[in-house]
Amino acid sequence: MLGAVQPRPIAFASTIDEDGNVNLSPYSFFNVFSANPPVMIFSPARRVRDNTIKHTLINARATGEVVINVVNYDIVQQMSLSSTEYAAGVDEFVKAGLTAAPSDLVAPPRVAESPVQFECKVKEIVELGQEGGAGNLIICEVVMVHVNDDVLDADGKIDQIKIDTVARMGGNWYCRSKDAMFEVPKPLATLGVGVDALPDHARNSDILTGNDLGKLGNVENVPDRDAVIAFAKAEKLPTLSIEEKHKRAHELVLQGNIIDAWKILLL
């Protein structure tokens, strides 16, 4: 399950216990679940080997506060070091060489080196089981956000290259987001015609990929017959076999020329 459900974002959670001792630990069972109100959930699981619970969970129950710090590439090794199972009361900020910055609205400190830090109040903790490996959903409402200006673009929005986040994979593996990013236009403002609008031979092609079909199905209008004939004349196209049509359409899709790919397929 951990090897298949990935990459997973990382909640670098800072908490304090009832005596004021600081704890810092990363969790990859994490995501954002609501924008208004702003709610995040992360899950410290019970240890498999001895069914014990983690200090983060104990602290969140006791104080009802947590700071979720975003992990970028610059601190990934320090984040990993902090996951060492130090004894209760040991300050992972010190062990990992990270700077504890005071929060504004909650008691746990923030990781100053983190590009974005979310001060949170714990709304609810949901136990998912009593056996080793069982999760505990810590449902957090964000009450304050701190963003490093260095990760913002000219419009004041987070630049996905600059923030340079990392994510958890299976085993010892992580991925670095800026090295793996690509854009897919969201079909929210448009109504794509759908893959079912393509000719049968295109839908059943061994050459056109699923991604090709998805891009073709995302156009709003299919070229009409006159446009197809005009295109064929302008390009001086010979009579093409089905396979040749698919190869040319595939190349056009790769080039981003989706409409001409449609025209080839409709010849």
JSON list of C-alpha atoms in Angstrom, two decimals, residues 27 29 42-48 51-55 57 85 128-129 131-138:
[
{"chain": "A", "resi": 27, "resn": "TYR", "atom": "CA", "xyz": [4.25, 12.12, 8.71]},
{"chain": "A", "resi": 29, "resn": "PHE", "atom": "CA", "xyz": [-0.16, 10.17, 5.85]},
{"chain": "A", "resi": 42, "resn": "PHE", "atom": "CA", "xyz": [-2.32, 13.87, 9.24]},
{"chain": "A", "resi": 43, "resn": "SER", "atom": "CA", "xyz": [-2.12, 10.46, 10.83]},
{"chain": "A", "resi": 44, "resn": "PRO", "atom": "CA", "xyz": [0.49, 9.18, 13.28]},
{"chain": "A", "resi": 45, "resn": "ALA", "atom": "CA", "xyz": [0.09, 5.40, 13.09]},
{"chain": "A", "resi": 46, "resn": "ARG", "atom": "CA", "xyz": [0.60, 3.04, 16.00]},
{"chain": "A", "resi": 47, "resn": "ARG", "atom": "CA", "xyz": [3.99, 1.37, 15.80]},
{"chain": "A", "resi": 48, "resn": "VAL", "atom": "CA", "xyz": [3.74, -2.08, 14.23]},
{"chain": "A", "resi": 51, "resn": "ASN", "atom": "CA", "xyz": [1.80, -1.20, 19.22]},
{"chain": "A", "resi": 52, "resn": "THR", "atom": "CA", "xyz": [2.95, 1.96, 21.01]},
{"chain": "A", "resi": 53, "resn": "ILE", "atom": "CA", "xyz": [1.84, 5.46, 20.04]},
{"chain": "A", "resi": 54, "resn": "LYS", "atom": "CA", "xyz": [3.99, 8.41, 19.04]},
{"chain": "A", "resi": 55, "resn": "HIS", "atom": "CA", "xyz": [4.81, 11.54, 21.02]},
{"chain": "A", "resi": 57, "resn": "LEU", "atom": "CA", "xyz": [-0.23, 11.98, 19.08]},
{"chain": "A", "resi": 85, "resn": "GLU", "atom": "CA", "xyz": [12.84, 7.67, 17.79]},
{"chain": "A", "resi": 128, "resn": "LEU", "atom": "CA", "xyz": [-8.87, 3.99, 13.27]},
{"chain": "A", "resi": 129, "resn": "GLY", "atom": "CA", "xyz": [-7.95, 0.91, 15.29]},
{"chain": "A", "resi": 131, "resn": "GLU", "atom": "CA", "xyz": [-3.61, -2.77, 16.59]},
{"chain": "A", "resi": 132, "resn": "GLY", "atom": "CA", "xyz": [-0.09, -1.97, 15.40]},
{"chain": "A", "resi": 133, "resn": "GLY", "atom": "CA", "xyz": [-0.24, 0.03, 12.16]},
{"chain": "A", "resi": 134, "resn": "ALA", "atom": "CA", "xyz": [-3.61, 1.62, 12.94]},
{"chain": "A", "resi": 135, "resn": "GLY", "atom": "CA", "xyz": [-3.81, 5.31, 12.12]},
{"chain": "A", "resi": 136, "resn": "ASN", "atom": "CA", "xyz": [-5.02, 8.21, 14.22]},
{"chain": "A", "resi": 137, "resn": "LEU", "atom": "CA", "xyz": [-6.47, 11.03, 12.16]},
{"chain": "A", "resi": 138, "resn": "ILE", "atom": "CA", "xyz": [-5.50, 14.36, 13.68]}
]
